[in-house]
Coordinates of C-alpha atoms and ligand atoms in Angstrom, one line a residue:
M1 CA -7.0 -2.1 27.7
S2 CA -6.4 -5.5 26.0
T3 CA -3.6 -7.5 27.4
E4 CA -4.1 -10.0 24.3
I5 CA -0.8 -10.6 23.2
D6 CA 0.3 -12.1 19.7
A7 CA 2.7 -15.4 20.6
Q8 CA 5.3 -14.4 18.2
S9 CA 7.8 -11.7 18.2
I10 CA 8.4 -9.5 15.3
A11 CA 11.9 -10.9 15.2
D12 CA 10.4 -14.6 14.9
K13 CA 8.5 -13.4 11.7
P14 CA 9.9 -12.9 8.1
P15 CA 11.6 -10.6 7.1
F16 CA 13.5 -10.5 10.0
S17 CA 13.9 -14.0 11.3
G18 CA 17.7 -14.4 9.9
R19 CA 18.6 -11.1 11.7
K20 CA 17.2 -11.5 15.2
A21 CA 20.6 -11.8 16.7
Q22 CA 21.3 -8.2 15.6
M23 CA 18.1 -7.1 16.5
F24 CA 17.9 -8.4 19.7
P25 CA 21.5 -8.8 20.8
Q26 CA 22.8 -10.2 23.9
L27 CA 25.5 -8.3 25.8
S28 CA 28.3 -9.9 26.9
A29 CA 29.2 -9.6 30.7
A30 CA 32.5 -7.4 29.6
Q31 CA 29.8 -4.9 27.6
I32 CA 27.6 -4.8 30.6
A33 CA 30.5 -3.8 33.2
R34 CA 31.5 -1.0 30.8
L35 CA 27.5 0.2 30.9
D36 CA 27.7 -0.5 34.5
A37 CA 30.0 2.6 35.3
L38 CA 27.7 4.9 33.4
G39 CA 24.3 3.9 34.7
S40 CA 22.5 2.9 37.9
R41 CA 21.0 -0.1 39.3
R42 CA 17.3 -0.2 40.1
R43 CA 14.3 -3.0 40.9
M44 CA 11.6 -3.2 38.7
T45 CA 8.2 -5.0 39.9
Q46 CA 6.3 -7.4 38.1
G47 CA 3.4 -5.3 35.8
E48 CA 5.0 -1.8 36.1
I49 CA 5.1 0.3 33.0
L50 CA 8.3 1.5 32.5
A51 CA 7.4 3.6 29.2
E52 CA 4.3 4.4 27.0
P53 CA 3.9 5.7 23.3
G54 CA 4.6 9.5 23.5
D55 CA 6.8 9.5 26.7
R56 CA 10.1 11.3 26.0
H57 CA 13.4 11.1 27.4
R58 CA 13.6 7.6 28.4
P59 CA 16.5 5.7 29.5
M60 CA 17.7 2.6 27.8
L61 CA 17.1 -0.2 30.2
V62 CA 19.8 -3.3 30.3
V63 CA 18.1 -6.2 32.0
L64 CA 20.1 -7.7 34.6
S65 CA 17.3 -10.1 36.1
G66 CA 13.6 -10.7 35.4
S67 CA 12.1 -9.5 31.9
I68 CA 10.2 -6.8 30.2
E69 CA 8.0 -7.1 27.3
V70 CA 7.5 -4.7 24.8
V71 CA 4.3 -4.1 23.2
Q72 CA 2.6 -2.0 20.6
P73 CA -0.5 -1.0 21.6
G74 CA -3.1 -0.9 18.6
M75 CA -7.1 -0.7 17.8
N76 CA -7.3 -4.6 18.5
G77 CA -5.2 -4.8 21.4
E78 CA -1.4 -5.6 21.8
V79 CA 1.3 -6.8 19.4
L80 CA 4.2 -8.5 21.1
I81 CA 7.3 -6.7 19.7
V82 CA 10.1 -8.6 21.9
V83 CA 10.7 -9.9 25.5
H84 CA 14.0 -8.7 27.0
T85 CA 15.8 -11.2 29.3
A86 CA 18.9 -10.9 31.3
G87 CA 21.4 -9.4 28.6
S88 CA 19.3 -7.7 26.5
F89 CA 18.3 -4.1 26.5
T90 CA 15.4 -1.9 25.3
G91 CA 15.2 1.2 23.0
E92 CA 15.1 2.0 19.4
M93 CA 15.7 5.1 17.1
S94 CA 13.4 7.5 19.2
A95 CA 15.7 6.9 22.2
L96 CA 18.4 8.8 20.1
Q97 CA 16.2 11.2 18.6
G98 CA 15.0 12.4 21.6
I99 CA 11.0 11.9 20.3
G100 CA 8.2 10.2 21.9
S101 CA 8.4 6.7 22.4
L102 CA 6.5 4.2 19.8
V103 CA 5.9 1.2 22.3
R104 CA 4.9 0.3 25.6
A105 CA 7.2 -1.2 28.0
R106 CA 6.2 -3.3 30.7
V107 CA 7.9 -5.6 33.2
R108 CA 6.7 -9.2 32.9
E109 CA 9.1 -11.0 35.4
A110 CA 10.3 -8.8 38.4
G111 CA 14.1 -8.4 38.4
E112 CA 16.9 -5.6 38.1
V113 CA 17.7 -3.3 35.1
L114 CA 20.6 -1.1 34.6
V115 CA 19.3 2.5 33.8
I116 CA 21.1 4.4 31.1
P117 CA 20.0 8.0 30.9
E118 CA 19.8 9.7 27.2
D119 CA 22.7 11.8 27.3
R120 CA 25.0 8.5 28.8
L121 CA 23.6 6.8 26.0
R122 CA 24.6 9.3 23.4
R123 CA 28.0 9.5 24.9
I124 CA 28.5 5.7 24.6
I125 CA 27.7 5.6 21.0
Q126 CA 30.2 8.3 20.2
T127 CA 32.9 7.0 22.0
D128 CA 32.4 3.3 22.3
A129 CA 32.9 2.0 18.8
E130 CA 31.8 -1.9 19.7
L131 CA 28.6 -0.8 21.6
S132 CA 28.1 2.0 19.1
E133 CA 27.8 -0.6 16.2
L134 CA 25.9 -3.1 18.0
F135 CA 23.1 -0.4 19.6
M136 CA 22.8 1.8 16.3
R137 CA 22.3 -1.7 14.1
A138 CA 19.6 -3.2 16.6
F139 CA 18.2 0.3 17.0
I140 CA 17.5 0.7 13.2
L141 CA 16.3 -2.7 12.5
R142 CA 14.0 -2.4 15.6
R143 CA 12.4 0.5 13.9
V144 CA 12.3 -1.1 10.6
G145 CA 10.6 -3.8 12.3
L146 CA 8.0 -1.4 13.8
I147 CA 7.2 0.0 10.4
A148 CA 6.9 -3.6 8.8
S149 CA 4.5 -5.0 11.1
Q150 CA 1.8 -2.5 9.6
S151 CA 0.3 -2.5 13.6
G152 CA 0.1 -0.1 15.9
D153 CA -2.2 2.9 17.2
V154 CA -1.3 5.8 14.5
I155 CA -3.8 5.3 12.0
L156 CA -4.3 7.0 8.7
L157 CA -7.7 6.5 7.3
G158 CA -7.6 7.7 3.9
S159 CA -8.5 7.4 0.0
S160 CA -6.3 6.7 -2.9
H161 CA -8.4 9.4 -4.8
S162 CA -7.2 12.0 -2.2
A163 CA -4.5 14.2 -2.4
G164 CA -4.3 14.8 1.3
T165 CA -3.9 10.9 1.7
L166 CA -1.0 11.0 -0.4
R167 CA 0.8 13.9 1.2
L168 CA 0.2 12.3 4.9
Q169 CA 1.7 9.0 3.5
Q170 CA 4.6 10.7 2.3
F171 CA 5.1 12.2 5.2
L172 CA 5.0 9.3 7.4
T173 CA 6.9 7.2 5.4
R174 CA 9.7 9.5 4.8
N175 CA 10.0 10.4 8.5
S176 CA 10.4 6.5 9.0
F177 CA 7.2 6.7 11.3
P178 CA 5.5 3.5 11.6
F179 CA 1.5 3.8 10.7
V180 CA -1.3 1.7 9.8
N181 CA -2.7 2.6 6.5
L182 CA -6.8 2.1 5.7
D183 CA -8.7 3.2 2.8
V184 CA -12.2 4.1 3.2
N185 CA -12.9 2.8 -0.2
T186 CA -11.7 -0.7 0.0
D187 CA -11.0 -1.8 3.7
P188 CA -13.9 -3.5 5.6
S189 CA -12.7 -2.9 8.9
V190 CA -13.2 0.9 8.5
Q191 CA -16.7 1.2 9.0
A192 CA -16.0 0.2 12.7
L193 CA -13.7 2.7 13.0
L194 CA -15.5 5.6 11.3
E195 CA -18.7 5.0 13.7
R196 CA -16.2 4.7 16.9
F197 CA -14.9 7.9 16.3
H198 CA -17.8 9.8 14.5
I199 CA -16.0 10.5 11.1
K200 CA -17.7 10.9 8.1
V201 CA -16.1 9.5 4.7
D202 CA -15.8 13.3 3.6
D203 CA -13.7 14.0 6.6
V204 CA -10.7 12.1 5.3
P205 CA -7.5 12.0 5.4
V206 CA -8.1 11.6 9.0
V207 CA -5.2 10.8 11.3
L208 CA -6.0 8.6 14.7
C209 CA -2.9 9.8 16.8
R210 CA -2.3 7.6 19.9
G211 CA -5.7 5.7 19.4
E212 CA -7.3 8.8 20.9
V213 CA -7.0 12.0 19.2
V214 CA -9.0 12.3 15.8
L215 CA -6.9 14.7 13.5
K216 CA -9.2 15.6 10.3
N217 CA -7.4 16.7 7.2
P218 CA -4.2 17.6 9.2
S219 CA -1.4 19.7 8.3
N220 CA 1.9 17.8 8.5
E221 CA 3.0 20.2 11.6
E222 CA -0.4 19.0 13.3
V223 CA 0.8 15.2 12.9
A224 CA 4.3 15.9 14.0
A225 CA 3.2 17.7 17.2
C226 CA 0.6 15.0 18.0
L227 CA 2.9 12.4 17.5
G228 CA 5.9 13.8 19.3
M229 CA 8.1 13.7 16.2
N230 CA 10.6 16.5 17.2
Q231 CA 12.3 17.2 20.1
Q232 CA 11.2 20.0 22.8
I233 CA 14.2 22.1 23.5
D234 CA 14.5 25.7 24.6
D235 CA 14.9 27.9 21.5
D236 CA 16.4 30.7 23.6
R237 CA 19.6 28.8 23.1
I238 CA 22.1 30.2 20.7
R239 CA 23.4 27.5 18.5
D240 CA 26.7 27.2 16.9
V241 CA 25.1 26.6 13.5
I242 CA 21.5 26.3 12.0
V243 CA 21.1 24.3 8.7
V244 CA 18.1 25.3 6.9
G245 CA 16.9 22.2 5.0
A246 CA 17.6 18.4 5.1
G247 CA 18.3 17.4 1.9
P248 CA 21.9 15.6 1.0
S249 CA 23.5 18.7 1.2
G250 CA 22.2 19.9 4.5
L251 CA 22.2 16.3 6.1
A252 CA 26.2 16.3 5.0
A253 CA 26.5 19.4 6.9
A254 CA 24.9 18.1 10.0
V255 CA 26.6 15.1 10.1
Y256 CA 29.8 16.8 9.7
A257 CA 29.1 19.7 12.1
A258 CA 27.7 17.4 14.9
S259 CA 30.4 15.0 14.4
E260 CA 33.4 17.8 14.9
G261 CA 31.7 18.7 18.6
L262 CA 29.2 21.7 17.1
D263 CA 25.9 22.5 18.4
V264 CA 23.6 21.9 15.5
L265 CA 19.9 22.6 14.8
V266 CA 18.3 21.1 11.6
L267 CA 14.8 22.6 10.1
E268 CA 13.0 20.7 7.6
T269 CA 9.6 22.1 5.9
G270 CA 8.8 18.6 4.9
T271 CA 10.7 15.4 5.5
P272 CA 14.5 14.8 5.4
G273 CA 15.8 13.7 2.2
G274 CA 14.9 16.7 -0.1
Q275 CA 14.6 16.0 -3.9
A276 CA 16.6 12.5 -3.3
G277 CA 14.0 11.4 -1.3
S278 CA 11.7 11.5 -4.1
S279 CA 13.9 9.2 -6.2
S280 CA 13.2 5.5 -6.3
K281 CA 16.7 4.4 -6.8
I282 CA 20.1 6.6 -7.2
E283 CA 22.8 4.6 -9.1
N284 CA 25.4 6.9 -9.4
Y285 CA 26.1 7.8 -5.9
L286 CA 29.5 6.5 -4.8
G287 CA 29.5 3.2 -2.8
F288 CA 26.3 1.7 -3.7
P289 CA 26.8 -0.4 -6.9
T290 CA 23.4 -1.7 -6.9
G291 CA 21.7 1.7 -6.1
I292 CA 19.9 3.2 -3.0
S293 CA 16.5 4.5 -3.0
G294 CA 16.3 8.4 -1.9
L295 CA 14.1 7.1 1.0
A296 CA 16.8 4.9 2.2
L297 CA 19.8 6.9 1.7
A298 CA 18.0 9.8 3.6
A299 CA 17.0 7.8 6.7
R300 CA 20.5 6.4 7.0
A301 CA 22.1 9.9 7.1
R302 CA 19.3 11.5 9.1
V303 CA 20.3 8.6 11.7
Q304 CA 23.7 9.6 11.3
A305 CA 23.3 13.1 12.2
Q306 CA 21.1 12.4 15.3
K307 CA 24.1 9.9 16.5
F308 CA 26.6 12.6 16.7
G309 CA 23.8 14.9 18.2
A310 CA 22.1 17.1 15.6
E311 CA 18.7 18.0 16.4
I312 CA 16.5 17.8 13.2
R313 CA 13.5 19.0 13.2
T314 CA 10.7 18.1 10.6
A315 CA 7.4 20.0 9.5
Y316 CA 9.3 23.2 10.4
S317 CA 9.8 26.1 7.8
A318 CA 12.3 28.8 7.8
M319 CA 10.5 32.0 6.5
G320 CA 12.8 34.7 6.8
L321 CA 16.6 35.3 7.7
R322 CA 17.7 38.4 9.8
C323 CA 21.2 39.1 8.7
D324 CA 21.6 42.3 10.1
A325 CA 22.3 41.4 13.6
R326 CA 24.3 38.8 15.3
P327 CA 23.7 36.0 16.1
Y328 CA 21.7 35.4 12.9
A329 CA 17.9 34.7 13.6
V330 CA 15.5 32.5 11.1
E331 CA 12.0 33.2 11.3
L332 CA 9.9 30.3 11.8
S333 CA 6.5 29.4 10.0
I334 CA 5.3 29.1 13.7
G335 CA 5.9 32.7 14.7
T336 CA 9.0 32.4 16.6
T337 CA 12.6 32.5 16.0
V338 CA 16.1 30.5 16.3
R339 CA 19.2 31.9 16.5
A340 CA 22.9 30.7 15.8
R341 CA 26.3 32.3 15.0
S342 CA 26.4 30.8 11.7
I343 CA 23.5 29.4 9.1
V344 CA 23.9 26.7 6.5
I345 CA 21.3 27.5 3.6
A346 CA 20.5 24.0 2.1
T347 CA 17.0 24.6 0.8
G348 CA 17.7 23.2 -2.6
A349 CA 15.4 23.5 -5.5
E350 CA 11.5 22.6 -6.1
Y351 CA 9.8 21.1 -9.3
R352 CA 8.9 23.5 -11.8
Q353 CA 4.9 23.4 -11.8
L354 CA 3.1 22.6 -15.1
A355 CA 2.0 25.8 -16.4
L356 CA -1.6 24.5 -17.1
E357 CA -4.8 26.4 -15.5
N358 CA -5.9 23.3 -13.4
A359 CA -2.8 21.6 -12.9
S360 CA -2.7 22.4 -8.8
R361 CA -6.4 21.0 -8.8
F362 CA -5.0 17.6 -9.6
L363 CA -1.9 17.8 -7.4
G364 CA -2.1 14.1 -5.7
T365 CA -4.9 13.2 -7.3
G366 CA -3.3 12.4 -11.1
I367 CA -0.2 14.7 -10.7
Y368 CA 2.9 13.9 -9.0
Y369 CA 6.3 15.4 -8.1
A370 CA 8.0 12.2 -6.7
A371 CA 7.9 8.7 -8.2
T372 CA 8.5 6.4 -5.2
A373 CA 6.9 3.2 -4.1
T374 CA 4.1 5.4 -2.2
E375 CA 3.0 6.9 -5.7
A376 CA 3.5 3.8 -7.9
R377 CA 1.0 2.1 -6.0
R378 CA -1.5 4.3 -7.1
C379 CA -1.0 3.6 -10.7
E380 CA 0.0 -0.3 -10.6
M381 CA -1.0 -1.7 -14.0
K382 CA -2.3 1.3 -15.5
E383 CA -0.8 3.9 -18.2
V384 CA 1.0 6.6 -16.9
I385 CA 2.8 9.8 -18.5
V386 CA 6.3 11.1 -17.2
V387 CA 7.2 14.3 -18.6
G388 CA 11.0 15.5 -18.6
G389 CA 13.8 15.0 -20.6
G390 CA 16.5 15.0 -17.0
N391 CA 17.8 11.8 -15.2
S392 CA 15.0 12.3 -12.8
A393 CA 12.6 11.4 -15.6
G394 CA 14.4 8.8 -16.6
Q395 CA 14.6 7.2 -13.3
A396 CA 11.0 7.4 -13.0
A397 CA 10.2 6.0 -16.4
V398 CA 12.1 3.2 -15.7
F399 CA 10.9 2.5 -12.2
L400 CA 7.5 3.0 -13.2
A401 CA 7.6 0.7 -16.2
G402 CA 8.1 -2.1 -13.5
S403 CA 4.9 -2.0 -12.2
C404 CA 2.6 0.3 -14.7
R405 CA 0.9 -1.2 -18.0
H406 CA 2.6 1.6 -20.0
V407 CA 4.9 4.5 -19.6
H408 CA 4.9 7.4 -21.7
L409 CA 7.6 9.8 -21.7
L410 CA 7.3 13.2 -22.6
V411 CA 10.1 15.6 -23.6
R412 CA 10.0 19.0 -25.6
S413 CA 13.4 18.8 -27.1
K414 CA 14.0 16.6 -30.1
G415 CA 15.5 13.8 -28.0
L416 CA 17.2 12.9 -24.8
A417 CA 21.2 12.7 -25.4
D418 CA 21.7 16.4 -24.3
T419 CA 20.0 15.8 -20.7
M420 CA 20.0 12.4 -19.6
S421 CA 23.0 9.7 -18.9
N422 CA 23.6 7.1 -21.2
Y423 CA 22.6 4.2 -19.0
L424 CA 19.0 5.4 -18.6
I425 CA 18.7 6.3 -22.3
R426 CA 19.8 2.8 -22.8
R427 CA 17.1 1.4 -20.2
I428 CA 14.3 3.2 -21.9
A429 CA 15.1 2.3 -25.3
E430 CA 15.3 -1.5 -24.3
S431 CA 11.8 -1.4 -22.1
S432 CA 9.0 -2.4 -24.4
N433 CA 6.5 -0.7 -22.4
I434 CA 8.0 2.6 -22.2
T435 CA 7.4 5.0 -25.5
L436 CA 9.3 8.2 -25.7
H437 CA 7.4 11.1 -27.4
V438 CA 9.6 13.8 -28.5
N439 CA 8.9 17.5 -29.4
T440 CA 5.7 16.7 -27.2
E441 CA 4.3 19.0 -24.6
I442 CA 1.1 18.5 -22.5
T443 CA -1.9 21.2 -23.8
S444 CA -4.5 20.3 -21.0
L445 CA -5.8 18.0 -18.2
Q446 CA -9.4 16.9 -17.8
G447 CA -11.1 15.4 -15.0
D448 CA -13.3 15.8 -12.1
E449 CA -12.4 14.8 -8.7
Q450 CA -9.6 13.0 -10.2
L451 CA -7.4 13.3 -13.5
E452 CA -8.9 11.3 -16.2
R453 CA -7.8 12.5 -19.5
V454 CA -4.4 14.3 -20.6
T455 CA -4.2 16.1 -24.2
W456 CA -0.9 16.4 -25.9
K457 CA 0.7 18.1 -28.9
T458 CA 3.6 16.9 -31.2
A459 CA 5.7 19.7 -33.1
P460 CA 6.2 20.4 -36.0
D461 CA 2.6 19.9 -36.9
N462 CA 1.1 20.3 -33.2
A463 CA -1.2 17.4 -33.8
L464 CA -3.3 16.8 -30.7
E465 CA -3.7 13.8 -29.1
T466 CA -6.0 12.6 -26.1
R467 CA -5.5 9.7 -23.9
A468 CA -7.5 8.3 -21.0
I469 CA -4.4 8.6 -18.7
G470 CA -4.9 9.6 -15.0
H471 CA -1.4 9.7 -13.8
V472 CA 1.2 12.4 -14.7
F473 CA 4.7 12.4 -13.1
L474 CA 6.3 15.8 -13.6
M475 CA 9.8 15.9 -13.8
T476 CA 10.7 19.0 -15.5
G477 CA 13.4 20.9 -13.8
A478 CA 13.5 22.8 -10.6
V479 CA 13.7 26.2 -9.2
P480 CA 15.4 27.5 -5.9
S481 CA 13.7 27.5 -2.6
T482 CA 15.1 30.9 -2.0
H483 CA 12.0 33.1 -1.4
W484 CA 12.7 33.2 2.3
L485 CA 16.0 34.8 1.6
K486 CA 14.8 37.8 -0.2
G487 CA 16.0 41.1 0.9
C488 CA 19.0 39.7 2.5
I489 CA 21.1 37.4 0.7
A490 CA 22.8 38.2 -3.1
L491 CA 20.9 36.0 -5.5
N492 CA 21.6 35.6 -9.2
D493 CA 18.9 36.5 -11.7
K494 CA 17.4 32.9 -11.6
G495 CA 17.1 33.2 -7.6
F496 CA 19.9 31.2 -6.9
V497 CA 22.3 32.1 -4.2
R498 CA 25.9 33.4 -4.9
T499 CA 28.7 32.5 -2.8
G500 CA 32.5 33.1 -3.0
S501 CA 33.8 34.3 -6.3
D502 CA 30.4 34.8 -7.7
L503 CA 29.7 37.4 -5.1
A504 CA 29.8 41.0 -6.8
A505 CA 31.3 44.3 -5.3
V506 CA 28.3 45.6 -4.9
D507 CA 26.7 42.5 -2.8
L508 CA 29.4 43.0 -0.5
L509 CA 28.9 46.7 0.0
S510 CA 25.1 46.3 0.7
A511 CA 25.6 43.6 3.2
K512 CA 28.4 45.7 5.1
G513 CA 29.5 42.1 6.7
F514 CA 33.0 41.7 5.5
A515 CA 35.5 44.0 6.5
A516 CA 38.6 41.8 7.2
R517 CA 38.7 39.1 4.7
L518 CA 37.0 38.1 1.6
P519 CA 34.1 35.2 1.8
Q520 CA 35.1 31.5 1.3
S521 CA 33.9 29.6 -1.4
F522 CA 30.4 28.6 0.1
E523 CA 30.3 31.9 2.0
T524 CA 27.4 34.3 1.1
N525 CA 27.6 38.0 1.1
W526 CA 27.0 37.6 5.2
P527 CA 30.3 36.2 6.8
G528 CA 29.3 33.1 8.9
I529 CA 26.3 32.3 6.5
F530 CA 26.7 29.4 3.6
A531 CA 24.9 28.2 1.0
V532 CA 25.5 24.9 -0.4
G533 CA 23.7 22.1 -2.6
D534 CA 21.4 22.9 -5.5
V535 CA 20.5 26.3 -3.9
R536 CA 23.7 27.6 -4.8
C537 CA 24.4 29.3 -7.7
G538 CA 27.0 26.9 -10.1
S539 CA 26.6 24.0 -8.0
V540 CA 26.3 20.5 -9.7
K541 CA 22.8 19.3 -9.4
R542 CA 23.8 15.9 -8.2
V543 CA 23.6 14.1 -4.8
A544 CA 27.2 13.2 -4.7
A545 CA 28.0 17.3 -5.3
A546 CA 25.6 18.3 -2.7
V547 CA 27.1 15.7 0.0
G548 CA 30.4 17.2 -0.8
E549 CA 29.4 20.6 -0.5
G550 CA 27.5 20.1 2.6
S551 CA 30.3 18.4 4.4
A552 CA 33.3 20.5 2.8
C553 CA 31.7 23.9 3.8
V554 CA 31.7 22.7 7.7
Q555 CA 35.5 23.4 7.6
Q556 CA 34.7 27.0 6.6
V557 CA 32.1 27.3 9.3
H558 CA 34.7 26.5 11.8
Q559 CA 36.6 29.8 10.5
A560 CA 33.7 32.0 10.5
L561 CA 33.0 31.0 14.4
H562 CA 36.8 31.9 15.1
D563 CA 36.5 35.4 13.4
Ligands
LIG1 C1 13.3 12.2 -8.5 C2 14.6 12.8 -8.8 C3 15.7 11.9 -9.0 C4 17.1 12.2 -8.8 N1 17.9 11.1 -9.0 C5 19.5 11.4 -8.9 C6 20.3 10.7 -9.1 O1 20.1 9.3 -9.4 N2 21.7 11.1 -9.0 C7 22.0 12.3 -8.6 O2 23.2 12.6 -8.3 N3 21.0 13.3 -8.3 C8 19.9 12.9 -8.7 N4 19.0 14.0 -8.2 C9 19.3 15.2 -7.9 C10 19.6 15.2 -6.6 O3 18.6 14.7 -5.8 C11 19.7 16.9 -6.2 O4 20.9 17.2 -6.7 C12 20.2 16.8 -4.5 O5 19.0 16.1 -4.0 C13 20.4 18.5 -4.0 O6 20.4 18.1 -2.8 P1 20.2 19.3 -1.9 O7 20.3 19.3 -0.1 O8 21.0 20.7 -2.1 O9 18.8 20.1 -2.0 P2 17.4 19.2 -2.2 O10 17.8 17.8 -2.0 O11 16.3 20.1 -2.9 O12 17.0 19.6 -0.5 C14 16.6 20.6 0.1 C15 15.7 20.5 1.2 O13 15.3 21.7 2.1 C16 13.8 21.9 2.3 N5 13.6 22.9 2.5 C17 13.2 24.1 1.3 N6 12.8 25.4 1.6 C18 12.9 25.1 2.9 C19 12.5 26.2 4.0 N7 12.0 27.4 3.8 N8 12.7 25.8 5.2 C20 13.0 24.5 5.7 N9 13.5 23.6 4.9 C21 13.4 24.2 3.4 C22 13.1 21.0 1.4 O14 11.9 20.8 2.0 C23 14.3 19.9 1.1 O15 13.9 18.9 1.9 C24 17.5 13.8 -8.4 C25 16.6 14.6 -8.0 C26 15.3 14.1 -8.2 C27 14.1 15.0 -7.9

């Protein structure tokens, strides 16, 4: 192992140089005295390793004397993150998430530390307002710093022509996981890695996990397992509530339920954020006058839920629900079940696929269902198509117009007025590099490995036009993710979950769940099983509405748990 260390710490480099005091604050004597009561003191010796990447359940260490250097091991040696001296403390977001460490911590100068175990740290964060703010801000900034440093021993070797690469980039980015992204077609340093790990170019995407394990075209589940992204907790425990889906509604339910003392498990197929996570900028969510990216909103909500003790598992799919026995059981894709006394269904909706024969072939290599910076990088200065007439399509068009040469917005209807907010219609009209094509739909996609040409037709004469365009963003409405509820939960004719007064008498009879009371407004045909957000029949399909429903349903969860 090389011990060569970069002389500057991340907090000394832009864009963090102005935030060093928040990223690595010094605790006052009074604050250390408060922590002293909750921890234990121990000596540390020079060179001692205190944490390695991947180590779980590490305590937070407050340095009383001596110093600790925190480094990020990578393929070219170590990169210095910081040296903690007296009054400083170790840790970043993984300390609260119960997941593997991202860094190595080593004693630089012998001395003494105060050891605060994980459960005590969580208690401090939930009860001591001053220290909570100080720790949370530092932990979040440190994670952001690790991501921005573009170093470390998690490397994605991929290609901008590969759909699998895009999927893994999205998975790691939306999970706020630091990784080094290398393109086999353009990055000169790749050859040495390919030789060293016996990887062929055809194997990409490849994830080098902790510099040792080579994962060839891995699933998200395999990456999550290798990187220790989920907590390891005994699944026999019966939770108060399992929230299925970590979009805005599920995360809101998790924040409120956990903050009110309930034992909460959140299951998420992909990455927290849901549809909102695929939005480049949400401008109508209360409290963010300049807008916020879906990614940032999701990352904050996730941290907030974890701060209160909710366990969030990513790359975990619910495959079925057993509602005829209590506690209720959720069947997982890995073949096991988890149980809870109440369930919140927050699985939202998925984009409608394009009904063209070869649309799935170009998924990720020309067809995209999200428009964030990750996808936009693939089509910088190129001509692109956005399909759809709703707000998500409008946002995507405006966002892509910032970096693409030209954006064609295709809608089947005769205009945008009925489906899109006025502010977006105005921005589209004012953008010189967005062209709106009304009464238009795509009829064929052509290409070899990559999408190369697109043909569309325009009513009323159905004139065909073919353009050499290789990037199509589909924003054409969504269908509910309720396939896993069939045979158990009452759905409407479009597959959305019926709740409260939308339930028919026959739904309640067949479920045989309610004897003493009527279902509450977010309750399904089974008592204690709730549905919130876009998955719920009649809900308003907006971030604020989803957040409102997720938080409001927690009161009804309490009621059901009391029954
Ligand atoms: C590109 C885009 C831009 C948008 N912009 C705006 C905007 O500016 N303003 C606004 O108000 N609204 C906007 N919306 C709409 C808004 O994002 C949605 O209304 C909101 O995300 C709904 O939240 P939700 O939690 O109900 O569902 P979702 O966001 O759909 O989240 C559901 C989650 O459940 C997970 N899931 C699904 N099935 C399973 C399963 N079986 N097991 C485990 N997990 C599962 C999914 O992976 C997903 O993460 C936008 C939508 C899109 C797509």
